[in-house]
DNA sequence: TATGAATGAGTATTCATTCAT
DNA sequence: AATGAATGAATACTCATTCAT
């Protein structure tokens, strides 16, 4: 018999992530304080009490949302970089593609805005996020840049600044989408935006070819 | 001895901005929902009830904070651009300097983070902000770019994208300062950051001089 | 010089009754608790603080409204009775007419409803009202009935019950007017109501004439 | 041992009427505005929050108190009239007896005073009360009078006026009990009062028997 | 495991009252 | 005498959390 774990069992295991998914979408939508546990429970299709079977409370839910959300993607990107061979710029593109598929097009896309909004109220979670997401992501990009420079594919440049130039537009894209985007009459085209960004980088990074 | 208006009167006139200043700093620090009116009152040195003499309630206070905070600076910058003569890049620098003095180094610096955090809960205020701050600021930068291109000082480029490239790092600087900045061990040097930004722009914008 | 006291002086003397008149109309309209001192002041055309120059506070205002409102009319009616000669039923009619002119067609008309609504919250005022209005009015009507019976104009009957029969409809008329009257589509005709009431009494009270 | 439903469940079903009973007694005692939700909860033996599980708020509680309180008794009286045979005056007595047992001797007795006091602040509830209690009660009495006249038991008379004569004293009895009654030294005897009222009616209504 | 009834601490808001001018 | 800015106690209502079933 190939597969088919008992549905009830699968349900039980899936619960926590169902719950934190519901929490994430509401936290992103309304902010932490303005989200009621009752709404999270309702969106997950369980009762309020059930939340407490899996999480210690609202704060714990917030931490879980942040901590479980993005870290795996960072690790995944680190793995991608580790096994990559060939053009460094192609690696940058791979990293962006993977990040876009795993974050940008999922509910996790709301996390940066959420984290920005709540960092001061949850310094401990912010610290965790800084060390496990931001720092690692910057290191990854930084290493990639250095690899490109070492191989002569990229021109020499200040690494920290260039990391900012690479990451900031991507972050702004997400933050914008979960804050002011509704105010624009015309829908922004995220795919186009990212392509332009990468095009600029392709030119901007490469060693000048005389 | 010149005259001095009755203190009571002077107080009355000053109150609204004292109150919204206190509100701003707390909203930025803890978010809208997590800020208690009592704390705002305490920070402004008045009682809870006094807030209601000047503002209709917490939401009205939020609107006032946003609407009164930044718009004057936008207008100021528009005026600066209108009367500027000479190098277009110099104008860009002037605009940045003024904005940095009037926003970046005051409590208003927290507004972008606040607006990002609360935009979804106050769509009406977000709309106001979009139209009176964001759109006007973008138009101002866009016109400046076009002026530079028309005069041959800047190379030809896609204006909308370039506006993003100019503005996004400045926004990120502020958003970062009011969210994750505490997580870094080393203090970031905003002045340096902006100087590098302008240096990159100076090179990136100018028409290639063969 | 016939008259013309200084207008300012007249104003000063008139203040308290202007204030309690404003208070009465609002108390009647919305009840004691739901009436804000600010509204009373506004209706009287003065500032909130001025109320405290003439009354000790909201309760004092309530007491004044009740105590100053109706007692004079009771005294007036007692005087009418004292100097009346002739048909006793005519006296009853005079009393009703006077009461109707001095109470029923003025703002004082709202006092019975107000007193009913607030008696339990102001037992002291209620006691005052009971002794100085209700008891005296009942005594007056009772004495009149006894006079009519003594002179053979009215048939013998239980006095206390008859007092009720005479007074209750008049009270109900006022209470109704200040409570449910707005619910009726057709305007009630108070004058007609009272005339029918008196007609019934004329028949009901008179000694049967064989 | 017969079964016994879970106490929790039994509680749940009983709660709303426990709560509105507590609310009624306090509203009658102190008026709507002067009654604190906390006191209602305390009198019902629950916490403040529990009220909100069953009612949307203070106003909803007020509406429930009025709407659920008296209407059933009106319906009951209509049924009594529908199936009555025999003397019409006996029917009047039955109606009074039933009303006295179901209203006059229960906490519902306070509703007329409450409704009078709050009608202006709750026009919608007042309208409901007018149409579902007052109008129906008057119609019931009016039909009874017409039946009596048609059968020759009652003399011919103006129906609307007579309805007033029948109902007003009963209303006054209740209103009095919940307002000024405490001011009297001697306890009024409601039973006696009603008996006298009916005696007067018996004489007043019957067709003169020559 | 899951439920949802019950709780009560926490907060925005109102408004009678005071008092410097 | 008159003002109205300021106060802070009072209260309706919310919602995270608990726990008996």
PDB file of C-alpha atoms in Angstrom, chain C residues 69-186:
ATOM      1  CA  UNK C  69     -41.819  74.920  39.307  1.00  0.00           C
ATOM      2  CA  UNK C  70     -45.145  73.826  40.579  1.00  0.00           C
ATOM      3  CA  UNK C  71     -45.533  74.913  44.177  1.00  0.00           C
ATOM      4  CA  UNK C  72     -46.621  78.446  43.293  1.00  0.00           C
ATOM      5  CA  UNK C  73     -49.426  77.056  41.176  1.00  0.00           C
ATOM      6  CA  UNK C  74     -50.661  74.943  44.051  1.00  0.00           C
ATOM      7  CA  UNK C  75     -50.698  77.999  46.273  1.00  0.00           C
ATOM      8  CA  UNK C  76     -52.524  79.921  43.595  1.00  0.00           C
ATOM      9  CA  UNK C  77     -55.171  77.253  43.380  1.00  0.00           C
ATOM     10  CA  UNK C  78     -55.556  77.205  47.134  1.00  0.00           C
ATOM     11  CA  UNK C  79     -56.158  80.943  47.003  1.00  0.00           C
ATOM     12  CA  UNK C  80     -58.718  80.531  44.230  1.00  0.00           C
ATOM     13  CA  UNK C  81     -60.573  78.015  46.335  1.00  0.00           C
ATOM     14  CA  UNK C  82     -60.427  80.187  49.410  1.00  0.00           C
ATOM     15  CA  UNK C  83     -62.124  83.131  47.771  1.00  0.00           C
ATOM     16  CA  UNK C  84     -64.559  81.207  45.636  1.00  0.00           C
ATOM     17  CA  UNK C  85     -68.273  81.548  46.183  1.00  0.00           C
ATOM     18  CA  UNK C  86     -71.025  79.872  44.262  1.00  0.00           C
ATOM     19  CA  UNK C  87     -71.318  76.484  42.583  1.00  0.00           C
ATOM     20  CA  UNK C  88     -68.744  73.967  43.776  1.00  0.00           C
ATOM     21  CA  UNK C  89     -68.483  72.328  40.398  1.00  0.00           C
ATOM     22  CA  UNK C  90     -67.678  75.709  38.967  1.00  0.00           C
ATOM     23  CA  UNK C  91     -64.817  75.851  41.440  1.00  0.00           C
ATOM     24  CA  UNK C  92     -63.539  72.538  40.177  1.00  0.00           C
ATOM     25  CA  UNK C  93     -63.620  73.930  36.697  1.00  0.00           C
ATOM     26  CA  UNK C  94     -61.775  77.063  37.774  1.00  0.00           C
ATOM     27  CA  UNK C  95     -59.110  74.987  39.435  1.00  0.00           C
ATOM     28  CA  UNK C  96     -58.671  72.891  36.338  1.00  0.00           C
ATOM     29  CA  UNK C  97     -58.572  75.944  34.103  1.00  0.00           C
ATOM     30  CA  UNK C  98     -55.943  77.634  36.207  1.00  0.00           C
ATOM     31  CA  UNK C  99     -53.871  74.524  36.459  1.00  0.00           C
ATOM     32  CA  UNK C 100     -54.121  74.010  32.736  1.00  0.00           C
ATOM     33  CA  UNK C 101     -53.037  77.554  31.992  1.00  0.00           C
ATOM     34  CA  UNK C 102     -50.167  77.606  34.492  1.00  0.00           C
ATOM     35  CA  UNK C 103     -48.919  74.068  34.092  1.00  0.00           C
ATOM     36  CA  UNK C 104     -50.499  72.208  31.243  1.00  0.00           C
ATOM     37  CA  UNK C 105     -49.645  74.782  28.645  1.00  0.00           C
ATOM     38  CA  UNK C 106     -46.190  75.646  29.907  1.00  0.00           C
ATOM     39  CA  UNK C 107     -42.922  73.800  30.196  1.00  0.00           C
ATOM     40  CA  UNK C 108     -43.910  72.832  33.721  1.00  0.00           C
ATOM     41  CA  UNK C 109     -46.181  70.280  32.111  1.00  0.00           C
ATOM     42  CA  UNK C 110     -43.213  67.967  31.911  1.00  0.00           C
ATOM     43  CA  UNK C 111     -42.624  67.872  35.639  1.00  0.00           C
ATOM     44  CA  UNK C 112     -44.911  64.960  36.515  1.00  0.00           C
ATOM     45  CA  UNK C 113     -43.194  62.713  34.007  1.00  0.00           C
ATOM     46  CA  UNK C 114     -39.808  63.899  35.200  1.00  0.00           C
ATOM     47  CA  UNK C 115     -40.744  63.340  38.817  1.00  0.00           C
ATOM     48  CA  UNK C 116     -42.053  59.877  38.067  1.00  0.00           C
ATOM     49  CA  UNK C 117     -38.865  58.975  36.270  1.00  0.00           C
ATOM     50  CA  UNK C 118     -36.499  60.258  38.921  1.00  0.00           C
ATOM     51  CA  UNK C 119     -38.394  59.804  42.203  1.00  0.00           C
ATOM     52  CA  UNK C 120     -36.377  56.783  43.223  1.00  0.00           C
ATOM     53  CA  UNK C 121     -33.062  58.460  42.525  1.00  0.00           C
ATOM     54  CA  UNK C 122     -33.986  61.601  44.446  1.00  0.00           C
ATOM     55  CA  UNK C 123     -36.089  60.450  47.367  1.00  0.00           C
ATOM     56  CA  UNK C 124     -35.614  63.732  49.129  1.00  0.00           C
ATOM     57  CA  UNK C 125     -36.962  65.721  46.187  1.00  0.00           C
ATOM     58  CA  UNK C 126     -39.720  63.204  45.744  1.00  0.00           C
ATOM     59  CA  UNK C 127     -40.686  63.630  49.366  1.00  0.00           C
ATOM     60  CA  UNK C 128     -40.759  67.392  48.924  1.00  0.00           C
ATOM     61  CA  UNK C 129     -42.882  67.026  45.805  1.00  0.00           C
ATOM     62  CA  UNK C 130     -45.215  64.619  47.521  1.00  0.00           C
ATOM     63  CA  UNK C 131     -45.809  66.900  50.459  1.00  0.00           C
ATOM     64  CA  UNK C 132     -45.898  70.214  48.695  1.00  0.00           C
ATOM     65  CA  UNK C 133     -47.635  69.298  45.502  1.00  0.00           C
ATOM     66  CA  UNK C 134     -49.405  65.998  45.630  1.00  0.00           C
ATOM     67  CA  UNK C 135     -50.697  66.072  49.151  1.00  0.00           C
ATOM     68  CA  UNK C 136     -51.768  69.714  48.923  1.00  0.00           C
ATOM     69  CA  UNK C 137     -53.457  69.177  45.575  1.00  0.00           C
ATOM     70  CA  UNK C 138     -55.306  66.167  46.885  1.00  0.00           C
ATOM     71  CA  UNK C 139     -56.348  68.048  50.004  1.00  0.00           C
ATOM     72  CA  UNK C 140     -57.621  70.897  47.893  1.00  0.00           C
ATOM     73  CA  UNK C 141     -59.672  68.602  45.703  1.00  0.00           C
ATOM     74  CA  UNK C 142     -60.846  66.663  48.729  1.00  0.00           C
ATOM     75  CA  UNK C 143     -62.011  69.800  50.511  1.00  0.00           C
ATOM     76  CA  UNK C 144     -63.816  70.895  47.398  1.00  0.00           C
ATOM     77  CA  UNK C 145     -65.602  67.577  47.165  1.00  0.00           C
ATOM     78  CA  UNK C 146     -66.626  67.787  50.784  1.00  0.00           C
ATOM     79  CA  UNK C 147     -67.886  71.296  50.321  1.00  0.00           C
ATOM     80  CA  UNK C 148     -69.993  70.102  47.385  1.00  0.00           C
ATOM     81  CA  UNK C 149     -71.359  67.210  49.378  1.00  0.00           C
ATOM     82  CA  UNK C 150     -72.056  69.414  52.386  1.00  0.00           C
ATOM     83  CA  UNK C 151     -74.026  71.824  50.242  1.00  0.00           C
ATOM     84  CA  UNK C 152     -75.955  69.015  48.598  1.00  0.00           C
ATOM     85  CA  UNK C 153     -74.539  69.781  45.164  1.00  0.00           C
ATOM     86  CA  UNK C 154     -72.584  66.511  44.999  1.00  0.00           C
ATOM     87  CA  UNK C 155     -73.828  63.109  45.972  1.00  0.00           C
ATOM     88  CA  UNK C 156     -72.196  61.304  48.854  1.00  0.00           C
ATOM     89  CA  UNK C 157     -69.149  59.296  47.821  1.00  0.00           C
ATOM     90  CA  UNK C 158     -65.812  57.978  49.032  1.00  0.00           C
ATOM     91  CA  UNK C 159     -63.609  61.050  48.937  1.00  0.00           C
ATOM     92  CA  UNK C 160     -60.178  59.487  48.517  1.00  0.00           C
ATOM     93  CA  UNK C 161     -61.280  57.320  45.635  1.00  0.00           C
ATOM     94  CA  UNK C 162     -62.975  60.223  43.960  1.00  0.00           C
ATOM     95  CA  UNK C 163     -59.846  62.327  44.265  1.00  0.00           C
ATOM     96  CA  UNK C 164     -58.077  59.618  42.330  1.00  0.00           C
ATOM     97  CA  UNK C 165     -60.772  59.554  39.721  1.00  0.00           C
ATOM     98  CA  UNK C 166     -60.458  63.298  39.260  1.00  0.00           C
ATOM     99  CA  UNK C 167     -56.697  63.632  39.292  1.00  0.00           C
ATOM    100  CA  UNK C 168     -55.455  60.463  37.598  1.00  0.00           C
ATOM    101  CA  UNK C 169     -56.676  61.310  34.081  1.00  0.00           C
ATOM    102  CA  UNK C 170     -55.090  64.734  34.261  1.00  0.00           C
ATOM    103  CA  UNK C 171     -51.774  63.253  35.331  1.00  0.00           C
ATOM    104  CA  UNK C 172     -51.950  60.570  32.680  1.00  0.00           C
ATOM    105  CA  UNK C 173     -52.555  63.212  30.051  1.00  0.00           C
ATOM    106  CA  UNK C 174     -49.289  64.941  30.910  1.00  0.00           C
ATOM    107  CA  UNK C 175     -47.254  61.816  31.417  1.00  0.00           C
ATOM    108  CA  UNK C 176     -48.448  60.510  28.105  1.00  0.00           C
ATOM    109  CA  UNK C 177     -47.620  63.720  26.348  1.00  0.00           C
ATOM    110  CA  UNK C 178     -44.010  63.512  27.472  1.00  0.00           C
ATOM    111  CA  UNK C 179     -43.533  59.848  26.837  1.00  0.00           C
ATOM    112  CA  UNK C 180     -45.514  57.870  24.318  1.00  0.00           C
ATOM    113  CA  UNK C 181     -47.319  60.678  22.547  1.00  0.00           C
ATOM    114  CA  UNK C 182     -44.871  60.696  19.638  1.00  0.00           C
ATOM    115  CA  UNK C 183     -45.797  57.101  18.858  1.00  0.00           C
ATOM    116  CA  UNK C 184     -49.331  57.960  17.921  1.00  0.00           C
ATOM    117  CA  UNK C 185     -49.963  58.902  14.347  1.00  0.00           C
ATOM    118  CA  UNK C 186     -52.825  61.226  15.241  1.00  0.00           C
TER     119      UNK C 186
END
